[in-house]
Each structure stands twice: as C-alpha cells, then as structure tokens.
Tab-separated table of C-alpha atoms in Angstrom:
chain	number	residue	atom	x	y	z
A	1	MET	CA	-46.189	49.155	-5.790
A	2	GLN	CA	-45.426	45.705	-4.412
A	3	ILE	CA	-44.290	43.020	-6.869
A	4	LYS	CA	-44.315	39.296	-6.190
A	5	ARG	CA	-41.327	37.124	-6.947
A	6	GLU	CA	-43.199	35.050	-9.560
A	7	ASP	CA	-44.367	38.214	-11.354
A	8	LEU	CA	-40.822	39.607	-11.343
A	9	THR	CA	-39.302	36.476	-12.885
A	10	LYS	CA	-42.059	36.268	-15.493
A	11	GLU	CA	-42.122	39.959	-16.452
A	12	TYR	CA	-38.346	40.263	-16.852
A	13	SER	CA	-37.496	36.928	-18.411
A	14	ASN	CA	-35.658	38.594	-21.316
A	15	ILE	CA	-32.460	40.660	-21.163
A	16	PHE	CA	-33.636	43.737	-23.070
A	17	PHE	CA	-36.612	45.236	-21.304
A	18	HIS	CA	-37.916	48.672	-20.338
A	19	PHE	CA	-37.869	49.400	-16.626
A	20	ASP	CA	-39.645	52.482	-15.350
A	21	PHE	CA	-37.417	53.833	-12.581
A	22	SER	CA	-39.826	56.695	-11.913
A	23	GLN	CA	-42.454	54.309	-10.497
A	24	ARG	CA	-41.757	52.874	-7.053
A	25	MET	CA	-41.547	49.063	-7.098
A	26	GLU	CA	-40.790	46.976	-3.997
A	27	LEU	CA	-39.839	43.318	-3.679
A	28	GLU	CA	-40.223	41.546	-0.356
A	29	TYR	CA	-37.296	39.138	-0.307
A	30	ASP	CA	-36.234	36.907	2.581
A	31	HIS	CA	-38.074	39.085	5.126
A	32	LYS	CA	-36.566	42.312	3.806
A	33	SER	CA	-37.972	44.916	1.453
A	34	TYR	CA	-35.933	46.088	-1.552
A	35	GLU	CA	-36.791	49.099	-3.688
A	36	LEU	CA	-36.069	47.834	-7.211
A	37	THR	CA	-36.252	51.306	-8.718
A	38	ASP	CA	-33.537	52.543	-6.354
A	39	HIS	CA	-30.305	51.496	-8.055
A	40	THR	CA	-28.364	51.890	-4.802
A	41	GLN	CA	-30.337	49.012	-3.228
A	42	LEU	CA	-29.832	46.568	-6.105
A	43	PRO	CA	-26.216	45.547	-5.281
A	44	GLU	CA	-27.305	44.391	-1.813
A	45	LEU	CA	-30.176	42.364	-3.294
A	46	ILE	CA	-27.769	40.808	-5.813
A	47	GLU	CA	-25.328	39.727	-3.096
A	48	HIS	CA	-28.119	38.553	-0.771
A	49	SER	CA	-29.728	36.326	-3.402
A	50	LYS	CA	-26.339	35.021	-4.612
A	51	ALA	CA	-25.499	33.970	-1.035
A	52	LYS	CA	-28.767	32.056	-0.853
A	53	GLY	CA	-28.091	30.367	-4.186
A	54	ASP	CA	-31.192	32.061	-5.571
A	55	TYR	CA	-29.735	32.785	-8.985
A	56	GLN	CA	-33.007	33.749	-10.631
A	57	ILE	CA	-33.243	36.824	-8.411
A	58	SER	CA	-29.545	37.732	-8.549
A	59	LYS	CA	-29.621	37.616	-12.358
A	60	ILE	CA	-32.761	39.766	-12.692
A	61	ALA	CA	-31.556	42.309	-10.113
A	62	ASN	CA	-28.207	42.594	-11.909
A	63	ASN	CA	-30.065	42.985	-15.209
A	64	ILE	CA	-32.203	45.827	-13.788
A	65	LEU	CA	-29.054	47.538	-12.539
A	66	ALA	CA	-27.524	47.180	-16.018
A	67	VAL	CA	-30.591	48.803	-17.584
A	68	TYR	CA	-30.301	51.716	-15.157
A	69	GLU	CA	-26.574	52.282	-15.722
A	70	THR	CA	-26.708	52.037	-19.516
A	71	GLU	CA	-29.811	54.229	-19.806
A	72	HIS	CA	-28.077	56.827	-17.619
A	73	GLN	CA	-25.020	56.641	-19.903
A	74	MET	CA	-22.574	55.654	-17.198
A	75	GLU	CA	-19.106	54.693	-18.379
A	76	THR	CA	-18.040	52.703	-15.301
A	77	TYR	CA	-20.441	49.984	-14.153
A	78	SER	CA	-21.281	48.498	-10.784
A	79	HIS	CA	-23.372	45.810	-12.499
A	80	THR	CA	-21.499	42.703	-13.604
A	81	PRO	CA	-21.959	41.119	-17.062
A	82	VAL	CA	-25.553	40.187	-17.794
A	83	MET	CA	-24.271	38.131	-20.709
A	84	MET	CA	-20.837	36.791	-21.531
A	85	HIS	CA	-19.127	35.637	-24.696
A	86	MET	CA	-16.494	33.050	-23.910
A	87	GLU	CA	-14.236	31.590	-26.585
A	88	LEU	CA	-13.661	28.088	-25.260
A	89	SER	CA	-11.527	27.069	-28.220
A	90	SER	CA	-9.601	28.688	-31.037
A	91	PHE	CA	-8.862	25.178	-32.318
A	92	CYS	CA	-11.094	24.081	-35.173
A	93	ASP	CA	-11.636	20.696	-36.807
A	94	CYS	CA	-12.306	22.326	-40.217
A	95	GLU	CA	-10.406	24.604	-42.591
A	96	CYS	CA	-13.214	26.553	-44.247
A	97	MET	CA	-12.261	28.361	-47.441
A	98	MET	CA	-13.274	31.780	-46.062
A	99	CYS	CA	-11.558	31.342	-42.686
A	100	LYS	CA	-8.032	31.977	-41.451
A	101	HIS	CA	-7.903	28.368	-40.267
A	102	CYS	CA	-7.288	27.271	-43.851
A	103	TYR	CA	-3.790	28.770	-43.684
A	104	GLU	CA	-3.120	29.109	-39.948
A	105	LYS	CA	-3.979	25.407	-39.464
A	106	ASN	CA	-4.378	25.776	-35.680
A	107	SER	CA	-0.764	26.986	-35.415
A	108	ASP	CA	-1.610	29.490	-32.654
A	109	ALA	CA	-4.743	27.797	-31.354
A	110	GLN	CA	-5.487	27.084	-27.722
A	111	TYR	CA	-8.272	26.114	-25.359
A	112	LEU	CA	-9.525	28.390	-22.609
A	113	SER	CA	-7.681	27.089	-19.553
A	114	ARG	CA	-9.368	25.517	-16.563
A	115	ASP	CA	-7.872	28.213	-14.283
A	116	LYS	CA	-9.181	31.065	-16.428
A	117	PHE	CA	-12.620	29.454	-16.686
A	118	HIS	CA	-12.797	29.163	-12.901
A	119	GLU	CA	-11.748	32.820	-12.584
A	120	LEU	CA	-14.783	33.686	-14.711
A	121	LYS	CA	-17.092	31.803	-12.328
A	122	GLN	CA	-17.251	34.964	-10.178
A	123	TYR	CA	-19.759	36.315	-12.734
A	124	PHE	CA	-21.957	33.256	-13.315
A	125	ALA	CA	-24.411	33.768	-10.432
A	126	ALA	CA	-25.544	37.118	-11.870
A	127	CYS	CA	-25.044	36.329	-15.563
A	128	ARG	CA	-28.062	35.210	-17.608
A	129	ILE	CA	-26.601	34.068	-20.941
A	130	VAL	CA	-23.179	32.799	-22.011
A	131	MET	CA	-22.129	32.317	-25.616
A	132	ILE	CA	-19.340	29.715	-25.803
A	133	ASN	CA	-18.291	29.975	-29.440
A	134	GLY	CA	-15.575	32.019	-31.100
A	135	TYR	CA	-12.864	31.527	-33.679
A	136	GLY	CA	-12.778	27.758	-33.051
A	137	GLU	CA	-15.171	24.877	-32.444
A	138	PRO	CA	-16.518	24.815	-28.845
A	139	PHE	CA	-17.540	21.151	-28.724
A	140	ILE	CA	-13.956	19.895	-29.152
A	141	HIS	CA	-12.830	21.507	-25.866
A	142	PRO	CA	-11.486	18.608	-23.744
A	143	GLN	CA	-13.493	19.690	-20.661
A	144	ILE	CA	-16.708	20.554	-22.500
A	145	SER	CA	-18.863	18.174	-20.422
A	146	GLU	CA	-17.516	19.592	-17.156
A	147	ILE	CA	-18.072	23.156	-18.402
A	148	ILE	CA	-21.693	22.422	-19.327
A	149	SER	CA	-22.262	20.956	-15.845
A	150	ILE	CA	-20.935	24.109	-14.163
A	151	PHE	CA	-23.243	26.284	-16.245
A	152	GLU	CA	-26.125	24.038	-15.199
A	153	THR	CA	-25.239	24.573	-11.522
A	154	TYR	CA	-25.375	28.345	-11.905
A	155	GLN	CA	-28.575	28.220	-14.012
A	156	VAL	CA	-26.842	29.930	-16.934
A	157	LYS	CA	-28.405	29.577	-20.368
A	158	ILE	CA	-25.970	28.841	-23.180
A	159	PHE	CA	-25.911	30.025	-26.789
A	160	THR	CA	-23.380	28.640	-29.228
A	161	THR	CA	-22.406	28.308	-32.861
A	162	THR	CA	-21.055	24.930	-33.951
A	163	ASN	CA	-20.223	23.091	-37.155
A	164	LEU	CA	-21.685	19.987	-35.459
A	165	GLN	CA	-18.876	17.752	-36.653
A	166	HIS	CA	-18.514	16.723	-33.022
A	167	LEU	CA	-21.232	16.242	-30.404
A	168	PRO	CA	-20.564	15.375	-26.710
A	169	MET	CA	-22.926	12.408	-26.472
A	170	ASP	CA	-22.509	12.037	-22.696
A	171	SER	CA	-23.875	15.561	-22.193
A	172	LEU	CA	-27.016	15.372	-24.317
A	173	PRO	CA	-29.461	15.522	-21.353
A	174	LYS	CA	-27.639	18.580	-19.963
A	175	ILE	CA	-27.469	20.193	-23.393
A	176	ASN	CA	-31.246	19.887	-23.588
A	177	LYS	CA	-31.591	21.577	-20.207
A	178	VAL	CA	-28.893	24.264	-20.408
A	179	PHE	CA	-28.652	25.300	-24.070
A	180	ALA	CA	-31.203	27.910	-25.075
A	181	ARG	CA	-30.068	28.247	-28.656
A	182	MET	CA	-27.655	26.561	-31.030
A	183	ASN	CA	-26.577	28.086	-34.322
A	184	VAL	CA	-25.425	25.315	-36.646
A	185	SER	CA	-23.153	26.334	-39.513
A	186	CYS	CA	-24.146	25.020	-42.926
A	187	ASP	CA	-23.041	26.668	-46.163
A	188	GLY	CA	-24.385	24.312	-48.787
A	189	ALA	CA	-27.609	22.500	-49.637
A	190	CYS	CA	-25.722	19.472	-50.978
A	191	ALA	CA	-22.596	17.557	-49.984
A	192	GLU	CA	-20.508	18.943	-52.839
A	193	THR	CA	-21.056	22.617	-51.946
A	194	TYR	CA	-20.967	22.036	-48.189
A	195	GLU	CA	-17.722	20.063	-48.215
A	196	SER	CA	-16.054	22.364	-50.757
A	197	ILE	CA	-16.673	25.424	-48.589
A	198	ARG	CA	-16.259	23.744	-45.189
A	199	ARG	CA	-13.047	21.946	-46.039
A	200	GLY	CA	-12.521	18.911	-43.824
A	201	ALA	CA	-16.176	18.648	-42.806
A	202	SER	CA	-18.505	15.798	-43.678
A	203	PHE	CA	-22.045	16.539	-44.849
A	204	ALA	CA	-23.121	13.042	-43.755
A	205	LYS	CA	-21.739	13.616	-40.238
A	206	PHE	CA	-23.494	16.988	-40.076
A	207	ILE	CA	-26.826	15.307	-40.891
A	208	LYS	CA	-26.189	12.413	-38.484
A	209	ASN	CA	-25.274	14.619	-35.498
A	210	LEU	CA	-28.138	16.985	-36.238
A	211	THR	CA	-30.569	14.044	-36.164
A	212	ILE	CA	-29.144	12.871	-32.816
A	213	LEU	CA	-29.355	16.387	-31.415
A	214	ARG	CA	-32.935	16.907	-32.567
A	215	GLU	CA	-34.050	13.545	-31.104
A	216	ASN	CA	-32.319	13.987	-27.731
A	217	CYS	CA	-32.554	17.746	-27.208
A	218	PRO	CA	-36.033	18.829	-28.335
A	219	ASP	CA	-35.985	21.919	-26.089
A	220	VAL	CA	-32.954	23.480	-27.792
A	221	GLN	CA	-33.757	26.105	-30.411
A	222	LEU	CA	-31.888	25.298	-33.627
A	223	PHE	CA	-30.924	28.042	-36.077
A	224	MET	CA	-29.044	27.376	-39.308
A	225	SER	CA	-26.206	29.836	-39.994
A	226	VAL	CA	-25.100	30.368	-43.595
A	227	VAL	CA	-22.135	32.467	-44.706
A	228	ALA	CA	-23.706	33.855	-47.887
A	229	MET	CA	-21.205	34.158	-50.720
A	230	ARG	CA	-20.723	33.822	-54.442
A	231	GLN	CA	-20.325	30.043	-54.123
A	232	ASN	CA	-23.689	29.321	-52.474
A	233	ILE	CA	-26.037	32.213	-53.280
A	234	GLU	CA	-27.758	30.162	-56.009
A	235	GLU	CA	-28.649	27.556	-53.360
A	236	ALA	CA	-30.359	30.087	-51.067
A	237	VAL	CA	-33.885	28.788	-51.688
A	238	SER	CA	-32.728	25.161	-51.424
A	239	LEU	CA	-31.022	25.955	-48.114
A	240	VAL	CA	-34.282	27.385	-46.758
A	241	ARG	CA	-36.148	24.220	-47.741
A	242	MET	CA	-33.449	22.006	-46.247
A	243	ALA	CA	-33.473	23.973	-42.995
A	244	LYS	CA	-37.227	23.462	-42.707
A	245	GLU	CA	-36.967	19.725	-43.462
A	246	LEU	CA	-34.210	19.268	-40.849
A	247	GLY	CA	-36.226	20.919	-38.084
A	248	PHE	CA	-34.542	24.318	-37.803
A	249	GLU	CA	-36.632	27.180	-36.481
A	250	GLU	CA	-34.736	29.803	-38.417
A	251	ILE	CA	-32.121	30.190	-41.131
A	252	ARG	CA	-29.738	33.136	-41.066
A	253	PHE	CA	-27.772	34.325	-44.074
A	254	GLY	CA	-24.735	36.225	-42.855
A	255	ARG	CA	-22.351	38.445	-44.788
A	256	LEU	CA	-18.964	37.132	-45.886
A	257	GLY	CA	-16.167	39.343	-44.605
A	258	SER	CA	-13.392	38.950	-47.170
A	259	ASN	CA	-9.716	38.440	-46.352
A	260	LEU	CA	-7.080	40.036	-48.593
A	261	PHE	CA	-4.596	37.260	-47.815
A	262	LEU	CA	-7.140	34.669	-49.001
A	263	GLY	CA	-7.822	36.736	-52.109
A	264	ASN	CA	-11.585	36.238	-51.824
A	265	GLU	CA	-12.859	39.823	-52.069
A	266	LYS	CA	-14.970	39.045	-55.144
A	267	ASP	CA	-16.745	36.275	-53.233
A	268	GLU	CA	-18.568	39.018	-51.299
A	269	LEU	CA	-22.170	39.474	-52.419
A	270	ILE	CA	-21.899	43.247	-52.277
A	271	TYR	CA	-20.310	42.980	-55.746
A	272	TYR	CA	-23.498	41.291	-57.066
A	273	PRO	CA	-26.197	43.344	-55.315
A	274	ASN	CA	-29.016	42.784	-57.802
A	275	PHE	CA	-28.595	39.044	-58.246
A	276	ALA	CA	-27.848	38.389	-54.576
A	277	GLY	CA	-30.679	40.653	-53.468
A	278	ARG	CA	-33.098	38.824	-55.758
A	279	GLU	CA	-32.010	35.370	-54.549
A	280	LEU	CA	-32.192	36.348	-50.888
A	281	GLU	CA	-35.645	37.852	-51.413
A	282	ARG	CA	-36.747	34.606	-53.056
A	283	ALA	CA	-35.340	32.719	-50.088
A	284	LYS	CA	-37.292	34.931	-47.711
A	285	GLN	CA	-40.500	34.438	-49.672
A	286	GLU	CA	-39.967	30.674	-49.633
A	287	GLY	CA	-39.497	30.825	-45.877
A	288	GLU	CA	-42.811	32.623	-45.504
A	289	ARG	CA	-44.478	30.033	-47.730
A	290	ILE	CA	-43.236	26.955	-45.844
A	291	GLY	CA	-43.123	28.462	-42.345
A	292	ILE	CA	-39.543	29.171	-41.340
A	293	ARG	CA	-38.038	32.548	-40.412
A	294	VAL	CA	-35.339	33.773	-42.814
A	295	VAL	CA	-32.861	36.465	-41.739
A	296	THR	CA	-30.807	38.245	-44.409
A	297	PRO	CA	-28.050	40.885	-44.176
A	298	VAL	CA	-29.340	44.406	-43.628
A	299	ILE	CA	-27.371	45.753	-46.584
A	300	MET	CA	-29.151	43.331	-48.943
A	301	ARG	CA	-32.697	44.102	-47.799
A	302	ASN	CA	-35.362	46.227	-49.522
A	303	ASN	CA	-33.103	47.096	-52.439
A	304	VAL	CA	-34.518	47.999	-55.846
A	305	ILE	CA	-33.574	45.089	-58.142
A	306	ASP	CA	-32.556	45.729	-61.746
A	307	CYS	CA	-33.394	42.440	-63.516
A	308	LYS	CA	-31.011	43.018	-66.433
A	309	LYS	CA	-28.157	43.770	-64.055
A	310	ALA	CA	-29.114	40.722	-62.016
A	311	GLU	CA	-28.629	38.472	-65.037
A	312	ARG	CA	-25.267	40.063	-65.837
A	313	GLU	CA	-24.187	39.587	-62.228
A	314	ARG	CA	-25.255	35.937	-62.348
A	315	GLU	CA	-22.852	35.469	-65.245
A	316	GLN	CA	-20.113	37.379	-63.411
A	317	ILE	CA	-20.466	35.051	-60.443
A	318	HIS	CA	-19.348	32.177	-62.663
A	319	GLU	CA	-16.490	33.968	-64.425
A	320	GLU	CA	-13.933	32.557	-62.000
A	321	PRO	CA	-13.863	29.008	-60.545
A	322	PHE	CA	-15.657	28.668	-57.226
A	323	TYR	CA	-12.938	26.629	-55.523
A	324	LYS	CA	-9.135	26.794	-55.596
A	325	GLY	CA	-8.111	23.309	-54.442
A	326	ASP	CA	-5.829	21.938	-51.737
A	327	LYS	CA	-2.619	22.986	-53.461
A	328	TYR	CA	-3.617	26.649	-53.294
A	329	TYR	CA	-4.283	26.480	-49.544
A	330	GLU	CA	-1.100	24.528	-48.895
A	331	GLY	CA	0.777	27.365	-50.624
A	332	LEU	CA	-1.064	29.937	-48.515
A	333	ALA	CA	-0.112	28.068	-45.345
A	334	GLU	CA	3.566	28.114	-46.336
A	335	LYS	CA	3.390	31.817	-47.224
A	336	TYR	CA	1.651	32.597	-43.940
A	337	LYS	CA	4.335	30.772	-41.976
A	338	GLU	CA	7.061	32.689	-43.817
A	339	LEU	CA	5.387	36.078	-43.299
A	340	LYS	CA	4.580	35.345	-39.672
A	341	GLU	CA	8.230	34.574	-38.959
A	342	SER	CA	9.008	37.985	-40.464
A	343	HIS	CA	6.504	39.560	-38.008
A	344	LEU	CA	4.255	40.746	-40.835
A	345	PHE	CA	1.146	39.223	-39.215
A	346	GLU	CA	1.380	41.173	-35.983
A	347	PRO	CA	-1.973	42.667	-34.827
A	348	HIS	CA	-2.534	46.185	-36.123
A	349	LEU	CA	-3.725	49.080	-34.036
A	350	TYR	CA	-7.383	49.701	-34.746
A	351	SER	CA	-9.216	52.968	-34.597
A	352	THR	CA	-12.312	53.860	-32.605
A	353	GLU	CA	-12.978	56.720	-35.051
A	354	GLY	CA	-16.693	57.131	-35.698
A	355	ALA	CA	-18.106	55.731	-38.941
A	356	ILE	CA	-21.890	56.226	-38.854
A	357	SER	CA	-24.399	57.799	-36.490
A	358	CYS	CA	-26.384	55.878	-33.875
A	359	GLU	CA	-28.563	56.147	-30.805
A	360	GLY	CA	-28.097	54.026	-27.708
A	361	LEU	CA	-25.393	51.574	-26.777
A	362	CYS	CA	-24.123	48.310	-28.241
A	363	HIS	CA	-25.500	45.540	-26.047
A	364	TRP	CA	-22.082	43.851	-25.725
A	365	ILE	CA	-20.411	47.056	-24.565
A	366	GLY	CA	-23.244	47.759	-22.117
A	367	PHE	CA	-24.401	44.352	-20.927
A	368	GLY	CA	-21.630	41.971	-21.861
A	369	LEU	CA	-18.076	40.781	-21.497
A	370	TYR	CA	-15.954	38.937	-24.047
A	371	VAL	CA	-13.015	36.687	-23.144
A	372	ASN	CA	-10.983	34.930	-25.814
A	373	SER	CA	-9.381	31.484	-25.574
A	374	SER	CA	-6.145	32.914	-24.181
A	375	GLY	CA	-8.139	34.469	-21.328
A	376	LYS	CA	-7.892	38.080	-22.520
A	377	VAL	CA	-10.781	40.531	-22.267
A	378	ARG	CA	-11.719	42.388	-25.450
A	379	PRO	CA	-14.567	44.799	-26.268
A	380	CYS	CA	-16.323	42.012	-28.183
A	381	SER	CA	-15.694	39.015	-30.427
A	382	GLU	CA	-15.901	41.149	-33.575
A	383	ILE	CA	-12.873	43.255	-32.589
A	384	PRO	CA	-9.433	41.620	-32.914
A	385	TYR	CA	-7.175	41.369	-29.896
A	386	ASN	CA	-4.568	44.067	-30.130
A	387	ARG	CA	-1.400	43.511	-28.141
A	388	GLY	CA	-0.068	46.927	-29.157
A	389	GLN	CA	-3.039	48.725	-27.589
A	390	GLU	CA	-3.360	46.355	-24.649
A	391	LYS	CA	-1.201	47.578	-21.723
A	392	ARG	CA	-3.175	46.417	-18.685
A	393	GLU	CA	-2.578	43.398	-16.503
A	394	GLU	CA	-4.110	40.222	-17.919
A	395	THR	CA	-6.942	40.009	-15.394
A	396	ILE	CA	-10.677	39.785	-15.909
A	397	ASP	CA	-12.051	43.320	-15.698
A	398	HIS	CA	-15.359	44.514	-17.145
A	399	ASN	CA	-14.457	48.178	-16.560
A	400	TYR	CA	-11.016	48.376	-18.132
A	401	GLU	CA	-10.067	51.510	-20.035
A	402	GLU	CA	-10.544	50.245	-23.597
A	403	LEU	CA	-14.121	49.186	-22.862
A	404	LYS	CA	-14.864	52.619	-21.432
A	405	ILE	CA	-13.479	54.247	-24.596
A	406	PHE	CA	-15.982	52.239	-26.665
A	407	ARG	CA	-18.815	53.146	-24.292
A	408	LYS	CA	-17.950	56.848	-24.670
A	409	LYS	CA	-17.971	56.587	-28.460
A	410	PHE	CA	-21.466	55.036	-28.580
A	411	ILE	CA	-22.760	57.490	-25.989
A	412	SER	CA	-21.488	60.333	-28.217
A	413	GLY	CA	-23.746	58.990	-31.001
A	414	GLU	CA	-21.245	57.234	-33.260
A	415	VAL	CA	-20.556	53.621	-34.228
A	416	PRO	CA	-16.763	53.030	-34.198
A	417	ARG	CA	-15.334	52.125	-37.607
A	418	VAL	CA	-13.907	48.901	-36.209
A	419	CYS	CA	-17.493	47.780	-35.458
A	420	MET	CA	-18.801	48.085	-39.015
A	421	ASP	CA	-18.406	44.378	-39.842
A	422	CYS	CA	-20.376	43.388	-36.744
A	423	ALA	CA	-22.631	40.382	-37.367
A	424	PHE	CA	-25.240	41.762	-34.945
A	425	ILE	CA	-25.559	45.060	-36.811
A	426	MET	CA	-25.591	43.189	-40.127
A	427	SER	CA	-28.586	41.092	-39.015
A	428	ASP	CA	-30.268	44.076	-37.304
A	429	GLU	CA	-30.169	42.386	-33.881
A	430	ILE	CA	-28.448	44.971	-31.754
A	431	GLY	CA	-30.522	45.121	-28.584
A	432	CYS	CA	-30.632	48.687	-27.302
A	433	LEU	CA	-28.740	50.262	-30.219
A	434	LYS	CA	-30.240	52.000	-33.262
A	435	VAL	CA	-28.003	52.725	-36.239
A	436	ASN	CA	-28.645	54.847	-39.295
A	437	LEU	CA	-29.285	52.053	-41.801
A	438	ARG	CA	-28.938	54.320	-44.840
A	439	GLU	CA	-25.481	55.408	-43.695
A	440	TYR	CA	-24.669	51.772	-42.945
A	441	LYS	CA	-25.679	50.574	-46.429
A	442	ASN	CA	-23.783	53.397	-48.084
A	443	TYR	CA	-20.645	52.492	-46.167
A	444	PHE	CA	-20.577	49.075	-47.874
A	445	LEU	CA	-21.737	50.379	-51.261
A	446	GLU	CA	-18.844	52.815	-51.286
A	447	LYS	CA	-16.472	50.090	-50.149
A	448	ALA	CA	-17.501	48.028	-53.200
A	449	GLY	CA	-17.259	51.050	-55.507
A	450	ALA	CA	-21.000	50.985	-56.180
A	451	GLY	CA	-21.797	54.566	-55.207
A	452	ARG	CA	-24.326	55.704	-52.622
A	453	GLU	CA	-28.026	55.016	-52.143
A	454	GLU	CA	-29.947	58.297	-52.143
C-alpha cells in the first residue's frame, strides 16, 4: 500500500495512534521509497527528513518507531522522545498554601540554563510536543521569548501550566502560533479565595492577563486547572460557571497531594468523600448544562453518595479555619531552613515496588523525557529527583538505567508505588496505559482510613 505525504500527516496528527505493522505501507519521499511498517527503515527516514528541515515527516516517523518499540515491549529505545517535559523554572512568583514554595521561598530555585536548553535541541526536530512547566512558573524565565522562538523554528507544539501572573507581551503572536494548550491555574471563584490559596497572586491580574491572552491568542486552547481541596470545594459549581464565562474550553479539578510539613492532610478531599463527590458531580452536571467539559479526579467519580454523611462532612470541612496566615508560613520557612541545615530535607530513596496492576506502558516512560530546571533527567515530573539513587553522569540520556527499570516494571504489569500520585492517572489521561481503577480507588481509601470499595 502506497501512502501520500498529505494522508500520512493527516492520519497521524496525534501522538497516540494504532499502527498496523502487519500491513505493508510505503512512503515515497525525496525520490526514495521507505517501508513505514519496517522499523529498521524508520531511523533513516527520520535522519533524511531532519536533514531537509522537513520536521513534519521526521516527527511522524519517530512517532511510528516509538509505537513499534513500546508495543513490542522494548526496554532500550532507538526512537528519541516524541514528547518532552522541560522544567524551565523552579522559581515561582507565588507562595501557594499547598506548595513547598510557601516555606522554601525560592531558596534552591534556578532556571534551566541556556547551555542545557541548547543541549536538548538535539531532540526537537523529531519531538512533537514539549511541556515547559514544572515546580516553578515558566513565563518568568528570563529567556522565555527566545525559547518560544526556537520551538517555533523546529515546529514544536507547546503545552504549559501557568498562574498567568506574568505574560510575555512581546511573544503573543508566537504564543498563538506555537502553543497548543495552556493550563491556567485558578483555585477560587472570587478574589478572597483565590488570593488566600495562591498567596502573592492577584485575582485582578489573573483576569487582566487572561483577557489579553484570549484577545491576542485565539488559537490557543485554554484549560482551567483547579487544585480541589477543603478550602474551595464549595465553589466548584461557581468555578465551572466562571471558567465558561472567561472562555475556557475545559476545567480540570485535580487532587491535592498533602504535605506533612505543611500539616494540610485534612485539606485532602478523600477525607470528605460524600460531600466532595456530591459537589464535583454537581459541577460536572453544570458543565454539561452550560457547555464546558469538566474533568474530576478518578477516585471521586461514580461513587455512591450518602446524603446524611455528606452533610456531616460539610460541617467537618468548617471545623478548622481555612487559612493559617502569614505568621504561620514565616515560622515554617524558619523551621525549614533550620532542618535543611541539619540535612533533614535530603531526598529520600524511593521504591519502584508495584502498587496496583496495569496493562501497557506509561506514556512518559515510553514516549517522553523529563528534564528538571537543573538539567537532570528523571523518569517524569511526578517523581522527585533522587541524588542518592542517581549515579550516572549528568548528561541527557533517554535510555539511562533508572528509566529502563521503570519500563520493566510497567511491562511486568504493575504501576510503581511512587507513581500513585500521578496527575495523569488521577485524571484518567494516561495514553497507552490501563490501570485497575478499583485497585487505584482502594489505595486512596485505605490511605485515608476509609476502608475498601467492594
């Protein structure tokens, strides 16, 4: 079967696709025929098209090779990253109450260096999507405009998450062209809630920059990202309405991952499953009514709601004050500094022990590469950098030993325990991976002392 270039680029415009390697498919490219279903011919096509600056073809050919190697459960890849997650900045301009920034205060923050960014350029010609967010705020990187221009040159599409307290005005035309999707963080439907949770942020500035972005970048998909917690769950329906009014295409309620040092375990909604489940279901129904997609955490979906328990949980939500004030966080910052000097905040070794069963492979382990702001490769953004486990040279390598260990674990049919807080699993957006959702829910129910779902 002969396939035309235009049909190839149209048919395989998305990253996750089925490719039938049993059916012969040929592409005539630059006066040479390539058998796309022969994985041994794909590297030559990738290099040929890269040399011509034909990045559409190099990206699709690399993507097909990735599909072949992951489906055949290889542990060492010849394909290069189809998608990359690049932490441009671990600096942040906010100190959100649920984030380590409220006590670390950018003490160890850094920007991804120019040299390390240019080292990563080796992958751009065959990479389709780059996410540029991480622990910090990407738009405050001092070379953000230059970085966006380089992505434009290599025809890379960008995803990001931003608090939108800063917007590079000189790059708005390029943002419209290069950014495929922007997740904008917003945790309150009014200034009081928003500014109390996102300490240091301005609700008025959020609205102003969002208006500018919507007017100048109409081609960028805008999703609202909400960290759902005790403090804002009663505003869930209002947040859905606000997201619709502000022009968002989707609103996503994510799970709060508590931090023992912050002392915010009881802010997690898993402790109020009936009330939170009811409010999130109401939010979803409102989204259907007004025409906006609403995504909720997997562990809060399709649960049987006990109305009496829901009312008791609503009262429990208000038993303690929502906010602790600046003095509390100033004390935490001092305590953190003291403990850090005593080496009590050193990274811990994490375990790749299996937690729940699965089929397939995590898309970041199979298709992606994550690099943090210090230029170090990690399995993904959800897994903390671990100096104790990290013995290799600090070079960019998408086949280093730790990544292969994670690939083996998924191939064996288990999700590693360290992956259980993954935001992608929580929102049920995990590409080519299927997890046992009942086991997943029970993991969190047991964690909260709520028993198991039968």
